[in-house]
């Protein structure tokens, strides 16, 4: 793959570890990563990993492939050990492996054991994720209390913080979902991303999506805030079955507009070959765009056989080598999609006004035209609760009064090893996943929780933070 000198800030990054992937990021080499799932444990390990191992062996001969990524509990919770899968595929390919650590159904003990074994196996890069809502999670219609999933969800912020302390030479990553279309959701995602960076994340992996305005927005936000983190974009190749699943809202956090969803359906219904050709063209255009927009690489999802691998490589090479400027790419992308709207709802929020315009292809620090938007007002009950519980910080109040407030409002907060001020004294039981450092990436386009029963708990935190002019607290390292 032809190498160009990117005009982005990634070249300034410094890594202490002798990590091949980190070295590529440091040197400004656009890195292509192929993602493999940890397979279901319902099959024996050798059988379950046979196809992946064959494909990994094929990747060994491809110098343009920088690394492999192995997911953890993405398909289901009962999967084979991701460390064993990472070791098998790393050995077969000779490539570095980015291993996911998922908090879904994971105790701190499980994650510590996996991290220790990954370190002993030579895995030098780990991506911490919280994980999607489990299908086994009990449902509820309650606004103030969501039933707890016994196995729980470990917040990726906690995982990143612990990994950074215990494995300082490991390249640690965090996720972000930039495909959010209202101001609270978008602000919360970027705020939690900054919090992950403050806790020790050294790279960011973006959620799956096709809206290139949102990927450009993510890069512009990082430049505006002068955050020097390499960002990897996850781009999918979809089977016809997966197209239908996305149409039915199967994957949390993947939001599609009706026009774009209809385009995917039309492509899939013609034939398998036609669907693949359309997907390859779109993937190649996204790859060219990501490179020009300042992304450090791609993580390609959904390649399951050697034929598709060869087609992907050829498409990406031809397209990225044929598009030289950001303005040319914007024209090619828009022409290919003939004006299809990617935002899933009218009045979608984008942080900047000049996104995806040929006349403003790159971020200009002196003229960041921020879009207007308003944060929601706090609920009256949330405001009252916050004011009462803040009284506990007053030294002059009698102890019995502070204890009474704690018994009335905060009985559940003692299970968390962080300052309740991180969530402005709201009850973390309102979040089905019990996340206290920020939201997951699975909220719906209207701001409802991934669970679907109420507004995301962290929207309520955001409303209080905005009213108190304390939005900065949603970006800082967590007070423990």
Short mmCIF file of C-alpha atoms in Angstrom, two decimals:
data_model
loop_
_atom_site.label_atom_id
_atom_site.label_comp_id
_atom_site.label_asym_id
_atom_site.label_seq_id
_atom_site.Cartn_x
_atom_site.Cartn_y
_atom_site.Cartn_z
CA UNK A 1 0.00 0.00 0.00
CA UNK A 2 1.47 3.35 -1.04
CA UNK A 3 2.69 5.36 1.91
CA UNK A 4 1.99 9.10 2.15
CA UNK A 5 3.19 11.55 4.75
CA UNK A 6 0.03 12.37 6.74
CA UNK A 7 -0.44 15.96 7.87
CA UNK A 8 -1.92 14.86 11.19
CA UNK A 9 -0.89 15.05 14.81
CA UNK A 10 -0.37 11.29 15.22
CA UNK A 11 3.32 11.68 14.34
CA UNK A 12 3.94 13.50 17.65
CA UNK A 13 2.91 10.54 19.76
CA UNK A 14 5.57 8.79 21.85
CA UNK A 15 5.50 5.18 23.00
CA UNK A 16 7.90 3.70 25.53
CA UNK A 17 7.23 0.08 24.69
CA UNK A 18 8.85 -1.97 21.94
CA UNK A 19 5.53 -2.79 20.32
CA UNK A 20 5.36 -3.29 16.52
CA UNK A 21 1.88 -1.79 16.26
CA UNK A 22 2.82 1.17 18.47
CA UNK A 23 5.93 1.73 16.34
CA UNK A 24 3.82 1.88 13.17
CA UNK A 25 1.52 4.42 14.78
CA UNK A 26 4.49 6.47 15.91
CA UNK A 27 6.02 6.45 12.42
CA UNK A 28 2.80 7.56 10.77
CA UNK A 29 2.19 4.34 8.86
CA UNK A 30 -1.48 3.81 8.12
CA UNK A 31 -2.24 0.49 9.81
CA UNK A 32 -4.79 -2.09 8.65
CA UNK A 33 -6.05 -4.51 11.31
CA UNK A 34 -8.32 -7.52 10.77
CA UNK A 35 -10.79 -8.37 13.48
CA UNK A 36 -11.54 -11.94 14.61
CA UNK A 37 -14.21 -12.97 17.09
CA UNK A 38 -13.53 -15.28 20.02
CA UNK A 39 -15.77 -18.15 18.90
CA UNK A 40 -18.58 -19.77 20.83
CA UNK A 41 -17.50 -22.33 23.42
CA UNK A 42 -20.16 -24.74 22.15
CA UNK A 43 -17.54 -26.19 19.77
CA UNK A 44 -14.16 -27.64 20.72
CA UNK A 45 -11.39 -25.04 20.57
CA UNK A 46 -9.55 -26.60 17.61
CA UNK A 47 -12.70 -26.79 15.51
CA UNK A 48 -13.94 -23.35 16.53
CA UNK A 49 -10.69 -21.64 15.56
CA UNK A 50 -9.83 -23.69 12.45
CA UNK A 51 -11.07 -21.20 9.84
CA UNK A 52 -9.64 -18.21 11.69
CA UNK A 53 -6.27 -19.93 11.95
CA UNK A 54 -6.18 -20.61 8.20
CA UNK A 55 -6.99 -16.98 7.46
CA UNK A 56 -4.38 -15.81 9.97
CA UNK A 57 -1.75 -17.90 8.16
CA UNK A 58 -2.70 -16.16 4.94
CA UNK A 59 -2.27 -12.76 6.63
CA UNK A 60 1.33 -13.68 7.48
CA UNK A 61 2.35 -13.05 3.87
CA UNK A 62 0.70 -9.61 3.64
CA UNK A 63 3.03 -6.79 4.72
CA UNK A 64 0.25 -4.18 4.53
CA UNK A 65 -1.63 -5.94 7.37
CA UNK A 66 -0.29 -4.44 10.60
CA UNK A 67 -2.06 -6.52 13.24
CA UNK A 68 -4.98 -8.72 14.23
CA UNK A 69 -7.70 -7.91 16.74
CA UNK A 70 -9.48 -10.53 18.84
CA UNK A 71 -12.82 -9.67 20.41
CA UNK A 72 -14.03 -10.85 23.81
CA UNK A 73 -17.63 -11.88 24.43
CA UNK A 74 -18.89 -9.98 21.41
CA UNK A 75 -20.84 -12.82 19.82
CA UNK A 76 -22.10 -14.16 23.14
CA UNK A 77 -20.86 -14.50 26.70
CA UNK A 78 -20.02 -18.20 26.51
CA UNK A 79 -17.01 -17.91 24.21
CA UNK A 80 -13.57 -19.44 24.16
CA UNK A 81 -10.82 -17.78 26.13
CA UNK A 82 -9.69 -14.67 24.19
CA UNK A 83 -6.11 -15.12 25.40
CA UNK A 84 -5.96 -18.60 23.89
CA UNK A 85 -7.51 -17.32 20.64
CA UNK A 86 -5.09 -14.37 20.51
CA UNK A 87 -2.10 -16.66 21.12
CA UNK A 88 -3.24 -19.09 18.41
CA UNK A 89 -3.83 -16.39 15.78
CA UNK A 90 -0.71 -14.44 16.71
CA UNK A 91 1.41 -17.55 16.27
CA UNK A 92 -0.25 -18.44 12.96
CA UNK A 93 0.11 -14.96 11.47
CA UNK A 94 3.30 -13.69 13.06
CA UNK A 95 1.45 -10.40 13.54
CA UNK A 96 0.91 -8.43 16.77
CA UNK A 97 -2.52 -8.90 18.31
CA UNK A 98 -4.85 -6.36 19.90
CA UNK A 99 -6.90 -8.32 22.44
CA UNK A 100 -10.24 -7.01 23.67
CA UNK A 101 -11.18 -7.25 27.32
CA UNK A 102 -14.95 -7.04 27.69
CA UNK A 103 -16.65 -6.02 30.89
CA UNK A 104 -19.87 -7.83 30.00
CA UNK A 105 -20.42 -10.56 32.57
CA UNK A 106 -16.89 -9.98 33.83
CA UNK A 107 -15.75 -9.66 37.40
CA UNK A 108 -12.59 -7.69 38.19
CA UNK A 109 -10.98 -11.05 39.00
CA UNK A 110 -11.69 -12.43 35.50
CA UNK A 111 -10.26 -9.37 33.81
CA UNK A 112 -7.14 -9.37 35.99
CA UNK A 113 -6.49 -13.02 35.21
CA UNK A 114 -6.97 -12.48 31.46
CA UNK A 115 -4.68 -9.44 31.50
CA UNK A 116 -1.97 -11.33 33.39
CA UNK A 117 -2.10 -14.28 31.02
CA UNK A 118 -2.17 -12.00 27.97
CA UNK A 119 0.96 -10.29 29.27
CA UNK A 120 2.70 -13.64 29.74
CA UNK A 121 1.73 -14.65 26.18
CA UNK A 122 3.34 -11.51 24.76
CA UNK A 123 0.12 -9.64 23.92
CA UNK A 124 1.28 -6.01 23.94
CA UNK A 125 -1.96 -4.24 22.99
CA UNK A 126 -5.30 -4.44 24.80
CA UNK A 127 -8.58 -2.70 24.01
CA UNK A 128 -10.88 -2.32 27.03
CA UNK A 129 -14.62 -2.31 26.30
CA UNK A 130 -17.64 -2.34 28.58
CA UNK A 131 -19.69 -4.62 26.34
CA UNK A 132 -23.22 -4.65 24.95
CA UNK A 133 -26.31 -5.27 27.02
CA UNK A 134 -26.57 -8.99 27.70
CA UNK A 135 -29.65 -10.79 26.28
CA UNK A 136 -29.84 -12.51 29.68
CA UNK A 137 -30.26 -9.21 31.52
CA UNK A 138 -33.66 -9.07 33.31
CA UNK A 139 -35.97 -6.40 31.95
CA UNK A 140 -37.76 -3.64 33.82
CA UNK A 141 -39.96 -0.63 33.11
CA UNK A 142 -38.77 1.27 36.17
CA UNK A 143 -37.26 4.73 35.63
CA UNK A 144 -35.38 4.96 38.92
CA UNK A 145 -34.28 1.36 39.37
CA UNK A 146 -33.13 -1.14 36.78
CA UNK A 147 -32.68 -4.79 37.77
CA UNK A 148 -29.08 -5.76 38.27
CA UNK A 149 -27.52 -8.36 36.01
CA UNK A 150 -25.83 -10.72 38.49
CA UNK A 151 -22.73 -11.20 36.34
CA UNK A 152 -22.45 -7.43 35.93
CA UNK A 153 -20.54 -5.14 33.58
CA UNK A 154 -17.09 -3.78 34.36
CA UNK A 155 -16.73 -0.26 33.09
CA UNK A 156 -13.91 0.09 30.57
CA UNK A 157 -12.65 3.17 32.46
CA UNK A 158 -11.91 0.97 35.49
CA UNK A 159 -10.23 -1.62 33.28
CA UNK A 160 -8.05 1.00 31.57
CA UNK A 161 -7.03 2.53 34.89
CA UNK A 162 -6.00 -0.83 36.33
CA UNK A 163 -4.13 -1.92 33.19
CA UNK A 164 -2.23 1.36 33.06
CA UNK A 165 -0.97 0.84 36.60
CA UNK A 166 -0.12 -2.85 36.33
CA UNK A 167 1.14 -3.02 32.71
CA UNK A 168 2.72 0.36 31.90
CA UNK A 169 4.43 -0.96 28.75
CA UNK A 170 1.20 -2.32 27.26
CA UNK A 171 -0.53 -0.22 24.60
CA UNK A 172 -4.00 0.25 26.10
CA UNK A 173 -7.00 1.35 24.07
CA UNK A 174 -10.51 2.59 24.71
CA UNK A 175 -13.59 2.76 22.53
CA UNK A 176 -15.82 5.63 21.43
CA UNK A 177 -19.07 5.73 19.51
CA UNK A 178 -19.03 8.97 17.48
CA UNK A 179 -22.29 8.06 15.74
CA UNK A 180 -24.53 10.01 18.11
CA UNK A 181 -27.08 12.47 16.82
CA UNK A 182 -28.15 14.62 19.75
CA UNK A 183 -25.99 16.97 21.78
CA UNK A 184 -26.14 15.13 25.16
CA UNK A 185 -25.22 11.75 23.65
CA UNK A 186 -22.40 13.21 21.61
CA UNK A 187 -20.97 15.26 24.47
CA UNK A 188 -21.10 12.27 26.82
CA UNK A 189 -19.30 10.00 24.35
CA UNK A 190 -16.50 12.48 23.79
CA UNK A 191 -16.30 13.30 27.48
CA UNK A 192 -15.87 9.65 28.38
CA UNK A 193 -13.27 9.25 25.64
CA UNK A 194 -11.25 12.06 27.24
CA UNK A 195 -11.69 10.42 30.63
CA UNK A 196 -10.27 7.19 29.19
CA UNK A 197 -7.29 9.12 27.88
CA UNK A 198 -6.79 10.67 31.32
CA UNK A 199 -6.84 7.19 32.89
CA UNK A 200 -4.14 5.87 30.55
CA UNK A 201 -5.65 4.96 27.15
CA UNK A 202 -3.03 5.31 24.42
CA UNK A 203 -5.29 4.82 21.41
CA UNK A 204 -8.98 4.96 20.54
CA UNK A 205 -11.06 2.56 18.46
CA UNK A 206 -14.25 3.98 16.95
CA UNK A 207 -17.52 2.06 16.77
CA UNK A 208 -18.86 0.69 13.49
CA UNK A 209 -20.64 3.24 11.32
CA UNK A 210 -20.92 4.70 7.81
CA UNK A 211 -21.56 8.39 8.44
CA UNK A 212 -18.26 9.95 7.43
CA UNK A 213 -19.35 13.36 8.74
CA UNK A 214 -19.29 11.81 12.21
CA UNK A 215 -15.82 10.32 11.69
CA UNK A 216 -14.59 13.70 10.48
CA UNK A 217 -16.27 15.32 13.49
CA UNK A 218 -14.36 13.00 15.82
CA UNK A 219 -11.03 14.01 14.29
CA UNK A 220 -11.89 17.70 14.38
CA UNK A 221 -12.94 17.44 18.02
CA UNK A 222 -9.60 15.86 18.95
CA UNK A 223 -7.73 18.59 17.11
CA UNK A 224 -9.81 21.32 18.68
CA UNK A 225 -9.01 19.92 22.11
CA UNK A 226 -5.36 19.27 21.15
CA UNK A 227 -5.61 15.60 22.10
CA UNK A 228 -2.89 13.53 20.47
CA UNK A 229 -4.32 10.04 20.31
CA UNK A 230 -4.19 7.63 17.36
CA UNK A 231 -7.68 6.60 16.31
CA UNK A 232 -8.62 3.35 14.57
CA UNK A 233 -11.89 3.22 12.58
CA UNK A 234 -13.83 -0.06 12.56
CA UNK A 235 -15.24 -0.70 9.09
CA UNK A 236 -17.46 -3.69 8.28
CA UNK A 237 -17.95 -6.07 5.40
CA UNK A 238 -21.54 -7.29 5.79
CA UNK A 239 -23.04 -10.59 4.77
CA UNK A 240 -26.59 -10.45 3.43
CA UNK A 241 -27.77 -11.88 6.74
CA UNK A 242 -26.03 -9.09 8.65
CA UNK A 243 -27.66 -6.46 6.41
CA UNK A 244 -31.08 -7.78 7.40
CA UNK A 245 -30.07 -7.89 11.07
CA UNK A 246 -28.96 -4.25 10.96
CA UNK A 247 -32.24 -3.31 9.31
CA UNK A 248 -34.04 -4.82 12.28
CA UNK A 249 -31.90 -2.92 14.79
CA UNK A 250 -29.91 -6.01 15.74
CA UNK A 251 -26.61 -4.39 16.72
CA UNK A 252 -26.57 -1.94 19.65
CA UNK A 253 -25.09 1.44 18.89
CA UNK A 254 -25.30 1.05 15.09
CA UNK A 255 -27.74 3.70 13.90
CA UNK A 256 -28.88 3.73 10.27
CA UNK A 257 -31.00 6.21 8.38
CA UNK A 258 -33.91 4.79 6.42
CA UNK A 259 -32.52 5.87 3.02
CA UNK A 260 -29.13 4.29 3.69
CA UNK A 261 -30.72 1.16 5.12
CA UNK A 262 -32.85 0.87 1.99
CA UNK A 263 -29.70 1.20 -0.14
CA UNK A 264 -28.04 -1.66 1.77
CA UNK A 265 -31.15 -3.80 1.33
CA UNK A 266 -31.33 -3.15 -2.42
CA UNK A 267 -27.66 -4.07 -2.82
CA UNK A 268 -28.14 -7.28 -0.83
CA UNK A 269 -31.25 -8.40 -2.70
CA UNK A 270 -29.76 -8.30 -6.20
CA UNK A 271 -27.18 -11.03 -5.67
CA UNK A 272 -24.37 -12.04 -3.35
CA UNK A 273 -21.78 -10.86 -5.88
CA UNK A 274 -23.48 -7.51 -6.40
CA UNK A 275 -23.81 -6.99 -2.68
CA UNK A 276 -20.12 -7.76 -2.16
CA UNK A 277 -19.07 -5.41 -4.98
CA UNK A 278 -21.07 -2.56 -3.48
CA UNK A 279 -19.70 -3.25 -0.01
CA UNK A 280 -16.12 -3.33 -1.26
CA UNK A 281 -16.49 -0.02 -3.06
CA UNK A 282 -17.96 1.63 0.04
CA UNK A 283 -15.30 0.11 2.30
CA UNK A 284 -12.52 1.29 -0.01
CA UNK A 285 -13.94 4.81 -0.10
CA UNK A 286 -14.21 4.83 3.68
CA UNK A 287 -10.63 3.63 3.96
CA UNK A 288 -9.40 6.42 1.66
CA UNK A 289 -11.43 8.95 3.63
CA UNK A 290 -10.20 7.75 7.00
CA UNK A 291 -6.61 8.01 5.84
CA UNK A 292 -7.08 11.57 4.59
CA UNK A 293 -9.09 12.65 7.63
CA UNK A 294 -6.26 11.70 9.98
CA UNK A 295 -7.14 8.25 11.26
CA UNK A 296 -4.18 6.07 12.14
CA UNK A 297 -5.70 2.96 10.63
CA UNK A 298 -8.64 0.67 10.00
CA UNK A 299 -9.98 -2.35 11.82
CA UNK A 300 -11.86 -4.38 9.22
CA UNK A 301 -14.74 -6.47 10.51
CA UNK A 302 -16.42 -9.40 8.79
CA UNK A 303 -13.71 -10.95 6.58
CA UNK A 304 -14.11 -14.71 6.98
CA UNK A 305 -12.31 -16.25 3.98
CA UNK A 306 -9.27 -15.79 1.78
CA UNK A 307 -11.24 -14.72 -1.29
CA UNK A 308 -12.85 -11.81 0.58
CA UNK A 309 -9.47 -10.92 2.07
CA UNK A 310 -7.94 -10.62 -1.39
CA UNK A 311 -10.85 -8.53 -2.67
CA UNK A 312 -10.61 -6.18 0.32
CA UNK A 313 -6.88 -5.68 -0.11
CA UNK A 314 -7.20 -4.97 -3.82
CA UNK A 315 -10.10 -2.53 -3.35
CA UNK A 316 -8.40 -0.57 -0.58
CA UNK A 317 -5.10 -0.36 -2.46
CA UNK A 318 -6.66 0.84 -5.71
CA UNK A 319 -8.89 3.44 -4.07
CA UNK A 320 -6.43 4.88 -1.54
CA UNK A 321 -3.75 5.14 -4.22
CA UNK A 322 -6.15 6.82 -6.63
CA UNK A 323 -7.50 9.59 -4.35
CA UNK A 324 -4.88 12.15 -3.39
CA UNK A 325 -6.76 14.98 -1.66
CA UNK A 326 -9.53 15.30 0.88
CA UNK A 327 -11.60 17.42 -1.52
CA UNK A 328 -11.38 14.71 -4.22
CA UNK A 329 -12.41 12.08 -1.70
CA UNK A 330 -15.44 14.08 -0.49
CA UNK A 331 -16.61 14.43 -4.09
CA UNK A 332 -16.14 10.69 -4.74
CA UNK A 333 -17.97 9.70 -1.53
CA UNK A 334 -20.92 11.99 -2.18
CA UNK A 335 -21.13 10.99 -5.82
CA UNK A 336 -21.17 7.29 -4.92
CA UNK A 337 -24.08 7.75 -2.51
CA UNK A 338 -26.03 10.23 -4.65
CA UNK A 339 -27.11 12.43 -1.76
CA UNK A 340 -28.23 9.64 0.59
CA UNK A 341 -28.70 10.98 4.11
CA UNK A 342 -26.77 9.04 6.77
CA UNK A 343 -28.25 10.67 9.87
CA UNK A 344 -31.00 8.43 11.30
CA UNK A 345 -33.25 11.30 12.42
CA UNK A 346 -34.14 14.83 11.29
CA UNK A 347 -32.35 17.72 12.99
CA UNK A 348 -29.36 15.50 13.71
CA UNK A 349 -26.64 17.23 15.72
CA UNK A 350 -23.13 17.66 14.31
CA UNK A 351 -20.58 19.62 16.34
CA UNK A 352 -19.15 21.59 13.39
CA UNK A 353 -20.92 23.38 10.54
CA UNK A 354 -18.29 22.78 7.83
CA UNK A 355 -18.08 18.99 7.82
CA UNK A 356 -17.80 17.14 4.49
CA UNK A 357 -17.40 20.30 2.44
CA UNK A 358 -14.75 20.36 -0.31
CA UNK A 359 -13.98 24.02 0.46
CA UNK A 360 -13.10 23.17 4.09
CA UNK A 361 -11.38 19.77 3.85
CA UNK A 362 -9.22 20.14 6.96
CA UNK A 363 -9.72 21.53 10.45
CA UNK A 364 -8.78 25.19 10.84
CA UNK A 365 -8.03 25.99 14.50
CA UNK A 366 -8.62 29.70 13.99
CA UNK A 367 -12.14 29.18 12.64
CA UNK A 368 -13.92 26.32 14.40
CA UNK A 369 -17.58 27.01 13.63
CA UNK A 370 -19.31 25.14 16.41
CA UNK A 371 -22.93 24.23 15.87
CA UNK A 372 -25.43 25.59 18.35
CA UNK A 373 -27.10 23.33 20.85
CA UNK A 374 -28.59 23.35 24.32
CA UNK A 375 -28.16 20.91 27.16
CA UNK A 376 -31.32 19.63 28.87
CA UNK A 377 -32.44 21.07 32.20
CA UNK A 378 -32.17 18.74 35.22
CA UNK A 379 -35.26 17.00 36.50
CA UNK A 380 -36.59 18.79 39.59
CA UNK A 381 -36.08 15.71 41.76
CA UNK A 382 -32.48 15.30 40.56
CA UNK A 383 -31.72 18.95 41.33
CA UNK A 384 -33.16 18.67 44.84
CA UNK A 385 -31.30 15.45 45.57
CA UNK A 386 -28.00 16.96 44.43
CA UNK A 387 -28.40 20.06 46.60
CA UNK A 388 -29.28 18.05 49.70
CA UNK A 389 -26.42 15.61 49.32
CA UNK A 390 -23.91 18.37 48.66
CA UNK A 391 -24.72 19.54 52.19
CA UNK A 392 -22.81 16.51 53.47
CA UNK A 393 -19.62 18.27 52.41
CA UNK A 394 -20.27 21.12 54.85
CA UNK A 395 -18.11 20.71 57.94
CA UNK A 396 -20.43 22.77 60.14
CA UNK A 397 -23.42 20.44 59.75
CA UNK A 398 -23.98 17.92 62.59
CA UNK A 399 -22.98 14.33 61.92
CA UNK A 400 -26.42 12.93 62.66
CA UNK A 401 -27.89 15.08 59.86
CA UNK A 402 -25.30 13.86 57.35
CA UNK A 403 -25.96 10.26 58.35
CA UNK A 404 -29.69 10.79 57.89
CA UNK A 405 -29.09 12.10 54.38
CA UNK A 406 -26.89 9.11 53.57
CA UNK A 407 -29.49 6.64 54.83
CA UNK A 408 -32.22 8.38 52.85
CA UNK A 409 -30.45 8.81 49.53
CA UNK A 410 -27.12 6.97 49.30
CA UNK A 411 -27.47 3.47 50.67
CA UNK A 412 -26.49 1.97 47.32
CA UNK A 413 -23.53 4.22 46.62
CA UNK A 414 -21.19 2.56 49.08
CA UNK A 415 -20.60 -0.38 46.73
CA UNK A 416 -18.70 1.90 44.33
CA UNK A 417 -15.05 2.73 44.94
CA UNK A 418 -15.40 6.25 43.52
CA UNK A 419 -16.60 9.57 44.83
CA UNK A 420 -20.44 9.84 44.42
CA UNK A 421 -19.79 13.35 43.14
CA UNK A 422 -18.70 11.73 39.87
CA UNK A 423 -22.36 11.12 39.09
CA UNK A 424 -23.64 14.22 40.95
CA UNK A 425 -25.19 12.05 43.66
CA UNK A 426 -27.70 10.34 41.38
CA UNK A 427 -28.36 6.68 42.09
CA UNK A 428 -26.25 4.43 39.85
CA UNK A 429 -28.97 1.79 40.01
CA UNK A 430 -30.78 3.84 37.37
CA UNK A 431 -28.22 2.52 34.86
CA UNK A 432 -28.82 -1.15 33.99
CA UNK A 433 -25.07 -1.67 33.64
CA UNK A 434 -24.30 0.33 36.83
CA UNK A 435 -21.86 2.51 34.91
CA UNK A 436 -20.65 5.48 36.92
CA UNK A 437 -17.84 6.87 34.76
CA UNK A 438 -19.90 7.64 31.66
CA UNK A 439 -22.29 5.98 29.23
CA UNK A 440 -21.81 2.93 27.05
CA UNK A 441 -22.06 3.31 23.29
CA UNK A 442 -25.41 1.56 22.89
CA UNK A 443 -27.93 4.35 23.50
CA UNK A 444 -30.65 4.79 20.90
CA UNK A 445 -31.01 7.68 18.46
CA UNK A 446 -33.58 9.41 20.69
CA UNK A 447 -31.30 9.25 23.74
CA UNK A 448 -33.04 6.29 25.35
CA UNK A 449 -30.93 3.76 27.19
CA UNK A 450 -29.87 0.67 25.24
CA UNK A 451 -32.28 -1.13 27.57
CA UNK A 452 -35.10 1.00 26.13
CA UNK A 453 -36.90 1.72 29.41
CA UNK A 454 -35.82 5.33 30.12
CA UNK A 455 -33.53 8.18 29.15
CA UNK A 456 -29.87 7.28 29.56
CA UNK A 457 -28.86 7.75 33.19
CA UNK A 458 -25.87 9.81 32.12
CA UNK A 459 -28.10 12.36 30.39
CA UNK A 460 -29.37 13.22 33.85
CA UNK A 461 -25.80 13.57 35.13
CA UNK A 462 -24.97 15.80 32.15
CA UNK A 463 -27.96 18.06 32.86
CA UNK A 464 -26.77 18.64 36.44
CA UNK A 465 -23.18 19.19 35.31
CA UNK A 466 -24.29 21.76 32.72
CA UNK A 467 -26.43 23.63 35.23
CA UNK A 468 -23.57 23.70 37.75
CA UNK A 469 -21.11 24.79 35.03
CA UNK A 470 -19.09 21.70 35.84
CA UNK A 471 -18.97 19.90 32.47
CA UNK A 472 -15.21 19.61 32.86
CA UNK A 473 -15.80 17.00 35.57
CA UNK A 474 -17.17 14.58 32.95
CA UNK A 475 -13.78 14.55 31.21
CA UNK A 476 -11.36 14.32 34.10
CA UNK A 477 -9.72 11.22 35.54
CA UNK A 478 -12.13 9.68 38.03
CA UNK A 479 -11.90 10.72 41.67
CA UNK A 480 -11.45 7.47 43.60
#
